[in-house]
Structures are given as structure tokens and as C-alpha cells.
Amino acid sequence: LGEHQRIHVLGAPAEFDAELAQLTGVQVLRSLDAPDRCQFLLAFARNRAELAPLIDSAVAAAEGDAVLWFAYPKGTSKRYRADFNRDEGWEALRAAGFDSVRQVA
């Protein structure tokens, strides 16, 4: 999170709440409503139908050198079937001037 003291987390599954509860000194906002601005956003999506509005909201609210992270199921997931992956589905973000990171360990 670096110096970010206010973050937006959208679409997180209930099991992620325990992770968020461990954050100290960080305000976690669970929605992104206009005219909110964000500098750090973590959004969860399982398919393009969920991803598209998250991208639109994130791009509209991004402020300065915003950090936007999108979490999605791995292609090998037996629980979820994503219709996008690390290489496909990000056209709207790229068109808005954002770049992607290939892999995060």
C-alpha cells in the first residue's frame, strides 16, 4: 500500500474481509461513488460483465498516478470461469492510459 492511507476495495469476496481487518492506519472504502477520487483501488471481478463497470468507475475516479489492481480467477480455477485473463480484457484501461503488470508474485 505504500503511503496510501485511503484505499478503495470493490467486489471483494467475504473471505477477504479478514485480510482487510489486519490493515492499520488505512481507511478502506467499499464503494466508489462520484465525486470520489481514488489513488489506490483493488477490485475483484470474475468475468467481463463484472470487470467492465469496475474499469469505468476506476478510470473516472483515478487521481494522479493512481494504482489500480484487479484480482480475477486464474485460468486453472475449478471454482470460477473467467472470460478474460492477464493479456485480454484490459483494452479500456489501456485506452485510458494505464499500463499492466504481467505477473505479481
mmCIF file with all atom_site columns, C-alpha atoms in Angstrom:
data_model
loop_
_atom_site.group_PDB
_atom_site.id
_atom_site.type_symbol
_atom_site.label_atom_id
_atom_site.label_alt_id
_atom_site.label_comp_id
_atom_site.label_asym_id
_atom_site.label_entity_id
_atom_site.label_seq_id
_atom_site.pdbx_PDB_ins_code
_atom_site.Cartn_x
_atom_site.Cartn_y
_atom_site.Cartn_z
_atom_site.occupancy
_atom_site.B_iso_or_equiv
_atom_site.pdbx_formal_charge
_atom_site.auth_seq_id
_atom_site.auth_comp_id
_atom_site.auth_asym_id
_atom_site.auth_atom_id
_atom_site.pdbx_PDB_model_num
ATOM 1   C CA . LEU A 1 1   ? 0.000   0.000   0.000   1.00 0.00 ? 1   LEU A CA 1
ATOM 2   C CA . GLY A 1 2   ? 2.961   2.269   0.403   1.00 0.00 ? 2   GLY A CA 1
ATOM 3   C CA . GLU A 1 3   ? 1.926   5.682   1.653   1.00 0.00 ? 3   GLU A CA 1
ATOM 4   C CA . HIS A 1 4   ? -1.753  5.223   0.795   1.00 0.00 ? 4   HIS A CA 1
ATOM 5   C CA . GLN A 1 5   ? -3.911  5.787   3.855   1.00 0.00 ? 5   GLN A CA 1
ATOM 6   C CA . ARG A 1 6   ? -7.221  5.673   2.000   1.00 0.00 ? 6   ARG A CA 1
ATOM 7   C CA . ILE A 1 7   ? -7.975  2.801   -0.354  1.00 0.00 ? 7   ILE A CA 1
ATOM 8   C CA . HIS A 1 8   ? -10.972 1.576   -2.300  1.00 0.00 ? 8   HIS A CA 1
ATOM 9   C CA . VAL A 1 9   ? -11.763 -2.145  -2.344  1.00 0.00 ? 9   VAL A CA 1
ATOM 10  C CA . LEU A 1 10  ? -14.570 -3.176  -4.677  1.00 0.00 ? 10  LEU A CA 1
ATOM 11  C CA . GLY A 1 11  ? -16.277 -6.523  -5.161  1.00 0.00 ? 11  GLY A CA 1
ATOM 12  C CA . ALA A 1 12  ? -14.151 -8.331  -2.593  1.00 0.00 ? 12  ALA A CA 1
ATOM 13  C CA . PRO A 1 13  ? -15.385 -11.771 -1.546  1.00 0.00 ? 13  PRO A CA 1
ATOM 14  C CA . ALA A 1 14  ? -16.406 -12.143 2.101   1.00 0.00 ? 14  ALA A CA 1
ATOM 15  C CA . GLU A 1 15  ? -13.356 -14.281 2.836   1.00 0.00 ? 15  GLU A CA 1
ATOM 16  C CA . PHE A 1 16  ? -11.131 -11.285 2.015   1.00 0.00 ? 16  PHE A CA 1
ATOM 17  C CA . ASP A 1 17  ? -12.559 -9.278  4.922   1.00 0.00 ? 17  ASP A CA 1
ATOM 18  C CA . ALA A 1 18  ? -10.111 -10.938 7.327   1.00 0.00 ? 18  ALA A CA 1
ATOM 19  C CA . GLU A 1 19  ? -7.211  -9.606  5.250   1.00 0.00 ? 19  GLU A CA 1
ATOM 20  C CA . LEU A 1 20  ? -8.636  -6.093  5.256   1.00 0.00 ? 20  LEU A CA 1
ATOM 21  C CA . ALA A 1 21  ? -9.193  -6.235  9.014   1.00 0.00 ? 21  ALA A CA 1
ATOM 22  C CA . GLN A 1 22  ? -5.434  -6.597  9.504   1.00 0.00 ? 22  GLN A CA 1
ATOM 23  C CA . LEU A 1 23  ? -4.726  -3.206  7.956   1.00 0.00 ? 23  LEU A CA 1
ATOM 24  C CA . THR A 1 24  ? -3.925  -0.492  10.468  1.00 0.00 ? 24  THR A CA 1
ATOM 25  C CA . GLY A 1 25  ? -3.932  3.209   9.762   1.00 0.00 ? 25  GLY A CA 1
ATOM 26  C CA . VAL A 1 26  ? -5.758  2.663   6.478   1.00 0.00 ? 26  VAL A CA 1
ATOM 27  C CA . GLN A 1 27  ? -9.293  3.752   5.667   1.00 0.00 ? 27  GLN A CA 1
ATOM 28  C CA . VAL A 1 28  ? -10.949 1.088   3.496   1.00 0.00 ? 28  VAL A CA 1
ATOM 29  C CA . LEU A 1 29  ? -13.821 2.337   1.352   1.00 0.00 ? 29  LEU A CA 1
ATOM 30  C CA . ARG A 1 30  ? -16.077 -0.357  -0.116  1.00 0.00 ? 30  ARG A CA 1
ATOM 31  C CA . SER A 1 31  ? -17.701 1.744   -2.831  1.00 0.00 ? 31  SER A CA 1
ATOM 32  C CA . LEU A 1 32  ? -16.621 4.326   -5.358  1.00 0.00 ? 32  LEU A CA 1
ATOM 33  C CA . ASP A 1 33  ? -19.289 6.950   -5.729  1.00 0.00 ? 33  ASP A CA 1
ATOM 34  C CA . ALA A 1 34  ? -18.973 10.154  -7.728  1.00 0.00 ? 34  ALA A CA 1
ATOM 35  C CA . PRO A 1 35  ? -17.354 12.521  -6.994  1.00 0.00 ? 35  PRO A CA 1
ATOM 36  C CA . ASP A 1 36  ? -14.984 10.201  -5.093  1.00 0.00 ? 36  ASP A CA 1
ATOM 37  C CA . ARG A 1 37  ? -11.379 10.271  -6.264  1.00 0.00 ? 37  ARG A CA 1
ATOM 38  C CA . CYS A 1 38  ? -9.004  7.400   -5.662  1.00 0.00 ? 38  CYS A CA 1
ATOM 39  C CA . GLN A 1 39  ? -5.275  6.904   -5.633  1.00 0.00 ? 39  GLN A CA 1
ATOM 40  C CA . PHE A 1 40  ? -5.330  3.190   -4.749  1.00 0.00 ? 40  PHE A CA 1
ATOM 41  C CA . LEU A 1 41  ? -8.001  0.710   -5.797  1.00 0.00 ? 41  LEU A CA 1
ATOM 42  C CA . LEU A 1 42  ? -8.275  -3.060  -5.526  1.00 0.00 ? 42  LEU A CA 1
ATOM 43  C CA . ALA A 1 43  ? -11.207 -4.524  -7.455  1.00 0.00 ? 43  ALA A CA 1
ATOM 44  C CA . PHE A 1 44  ? -12.339 -8.142  -7.766  1.00 0.00 ? 44  PHE A CA 1
ATOM 45  C CA . ALA A 1 45  ? -14.059 -9.483  -10.890 1.00 0.00 ? 45  ALA A CA 1
ATOM 46  C CA . ARG A 1 46  ? -14.951 -12.985 -12.088 1.00 0.00 ? 46  ARG A CA 1
ATOM 47  C CA . ASN A 1 47  ? -15.978 -12.124 -15.643 1.00 0.00 ? 47  ASN A CA 1
ATOM 48  C CA . ARG A 1 48  ? -16.077 -9.289  -18.167 1.00 0.00 ? 48  ARG A CA 1
ATOM 49  C CA . ALA A 1 49  ? -19.602 -8.335  -17.101 1.00 0.00 ? 49  ALA A CA 1
ATOM 50  C CA . GLU A 1 50  ? -18.263 -7.584  -13.614 1.00 0.00 ? 50  GLU A CA 1
ATOM 51  C CA . LEU A 1 51  ? -14.981 -6.139  -14.903 1.00 0.00 ? 51  LEU A CA 1
ATOM 52  C CA . ALA A 1 52  ? -16.348 -3.513  -17.323 1.00 0.00 ? 52  ALA A CA 1
ATOM 53  C CA . PRO A 1 53  ? -18.177 -1.310  -14.781 1.00 0.00 ? 53  PRO A CA 1
ATOM 54  C CA . LEU A 1 54  ? -15.251 -1.612  -12.354 1.00 0.00 ? 54  LEU A CA 1
ATOM 55  C CA . ILE A 1 55  ? -12.866 -0.353  -15.027 1.00 0.00 ? 55  ILE A CA 1
ATOM 56  C CA . ASP A 1 56  ? -15.217 2.504   -15.941 1.00 0.00 ? 56  ASP A CA 1
ATOM 57  C CA . SER A 1 57  ? -15.540 3.590   -12.298 1.00 0.00 ? 57  SER A CA 1
ATOM 58  C CA . ALA A 1 58  ? -11.822 3.250   -11.619 1.00 0.00 ? 58  ALA A CA 1
ATOM 59  C CA . VAL A 1 59  ? -10.792 5.260   -14.679 1.00 0.00 ? 59  VAL A CA 1
ATOM 60  C CA . ALA A 1 60  ? -13.302 8.011   -13.877 1.00 0.00 ? 60  ALA A CA 1
ATOM 61  C CA . ALA A 1 61  ? -12.139 8.280   -10.257 1.00 0.00 ? 61  ALA A CA 1
ATOM 62  C CA . ALA A 1 62  ? -8.390  7.765   -10.700 1.00 0.00 ? 62  ALA A CA 1
ATOM 63  C CA . GLU A 1 63  ? -6.413  10.700  -9.425  1.00 0.00 ? 63  GLU A CA 1
ATOM 64  C CA . GLY A 1 64  ? -2.840  11.496  -10.365 1.00 0.00 ? 64  GLY A CA 1
ATOM 65  C CA . ASP A 1 65  ? -0.596  8.449   -10.574 1.00 0.00 ? 65  ASP A CA 1
ATOM 66  C CA . ALA A 1 66  ? -3.292  6.116   -9.235  1.00 0.00 ? 66  ALA A CA 1
ATOM 67  C CA . VAL A 1 67  ? -2.597  2.458   -8.534  1.00 0.00 ? 67  VAL A CA 1
ATOM 68  C CA . LEU A 1 68  ? -5.361  0.190   -9.840  1.00 0.00 ? 68  LEU A CA 1
ATOM 69  C CA . TRP A 1 69  ? -5.210  -3.528  -9.048  1.00 0.00 ? 69  TRP A CA 1
ATOM 70  C CA . PHE A 1 70  ? -7.697  -6.028  -10.415 1.00 0.00 ? 70  PHE A CA 1
ATOM 71  C CA . ALA A 1 71  ? -7.974  -9.505  -8.909  1.00 0.00 ? 71  ALA A CA 1
ATOM 72  C CA . TYR A 1 72  ? -9.504  -12.265 -11.009 1.00 0.00 ? 72  TYR A CA 1
ATOM 73  C CA . PRO A 1 73  ? -9.622  -16.080 -11.100 1.00 0.00 ? 73  PRO A CA 1
ATOM 74  C CA . LYS A 1 74  ? -6.714  -17.991 -12.524 1.00 0.00 ? 74  LYS A CA 1
ATOM 75  C CA . GLY A 1 75  ? -7.419  -19.819 -15.738 1.00 0.00 ? 75  GLY A CA 1
ATOM 76  C CA . THR A 1 76  ? -6.981  -23.113 -13.878 1.00 0.00 ? 76  THR A CA 1
ATOM 77  C CA . SER A 1 77  ? -9.601  -22.276 -11.233 1.00 0.00 ? 77  SER A CA 1
ATOM 78  C CA . LYS A 1 78  ? -12.120 -25.072 -10.754 1.00 0.00 ? 78  LYS A CA 1
ATOM 79  C CA . ARG A 1 79  ? -14.481 -22.782 -8.852  1.00 0.00 ? 79  ARG A CA 1
ATOM 80  C CA . TYR A 1 80  ? -14.731 -19.859 -11.303 1.00 0.00 ? 80  TYR A CA 1
ATOM 81  C CA . ARG A 1 81  ? -14.511 -19.416 -15.074 1.00 0.00 ? 81  ARG A CA 1
ATOM 82  C CA . ALA A 1 82  ? -13.101 -16.051 -16.093 1.00 0.00 ? 82  ALA A CA 1
ATOM 83  C CA . ASP A 1 83  ? -13.663 -14.878 -19.662 1.00 0.00 ? 83  ASP A CA 1
ATOM 84  C CA . PHE A 1 84  ? -10.619 -12.597 -19.508 1.00 0.00 ? 84  PHE A CA 1
ATOM 85  C CA . ASN A 1 85  ? -7.009  -13.076 -18.452 1.00 0.00 ? 85  ASN A CA 1
ATOM 86  C CA . ARG A 1 86  ? -3.789  -11.150 -17.921 1.00 0.00 ? 86  ARG A CA 1
ATOM 87  C CA . ASP A 1 87  ? -3.485  -10.456 -21.668 1.00 0.00 ? 87  ASP A CA 1
ATOM 88  C CA . GLU A 1 88  ? -7.108  -9.933  -22.751 1.00 0.00 ? 88  GLU A CA 1
ATOM 89  C CA . GLY A 1 89  ? -9.915  -7.786  -21.408 1.00 0.00 ? 89  GLY A CA 1
ATOM 90  C CA . TRP A 1 90  ? -7.935  -4.672  -20.465 1.00 0.00 ? 90  TRP A CA 1
ATOM 91  C CA . GLU A 1 91  ? -8.464  -2.570  -23.584 1.00 0.00 ? 91  GLU A CA 1
ATOM 92  C CA . ALA A 1 92  ? -10.468 0.112   -21.750 1.00 0.00 ? 92  ALA A CA 1
ATOM 93  C CA . LEU A 1 93  ? -7.711  0.556   -19.166 1.00 0.00 ? 93  LEU A CA 1
ATOM 94  C CA . ARG A 1 94  ? -5.018  0.820   -21.808 1.00 0.00 ? 94  ARG A CA 1
ATOM 95  C CA . ALA A 1 95  ? -7.101  3.281   -23.817 1.00 0.00 ? 95  ALA A CA 1
ATOM 96  C CA . ALA A 1 96  ? -7.309  5.443   -20.676 1.00 0.00 ? 96  ALA A CA 1
ATOM 97  C CA . GLY A 1 97  ? -3.512  5.488   -20.411 1.00 0.00 ? 97  GLY A CA 1
ATOM 98  C CA . PHE A 1 98  ? -2.982  2.777   -17.820 1.00 0.00 ? 98  PHE A CA 1
ATOM 99  C CA . ASP A 1 99  ? -0.403  0.028   -18.231 1.00 0.00 ? 99  ASP A CA 1
ATOM 100 C CA . SER A 1 100 ? -0.490  -3.509  -16.900 1.00 0.00 ? 100 SER A CA 1
ATOM 101 C CA . VAL A 1 101 ? 1.907   -5.608  -14.897 1.00 0.00 ? 101 VAL A CA 1
ATOM 102 C CA . ARG A 1 102 ? 2.418   -9.075  -16.311 1.00 0.00 ? 102 ARG A CA 1
ATOM 103 C CA . GLN A 1 103 ? 2.927   -11.020 -13.112 1.00 0.00 ? 103 GLN A CA 1
ATOM 104 C CA . VAL A 1 104 ? 2.915   -10.346 -9.414  1.00 0.00 ? 104 VAL A CA 1
ATOM 105 C CA . ALA A 1 105 ? 4.354   -12.958 -7.091  1.00 0.00 ? 105 ALA A CA 1
#
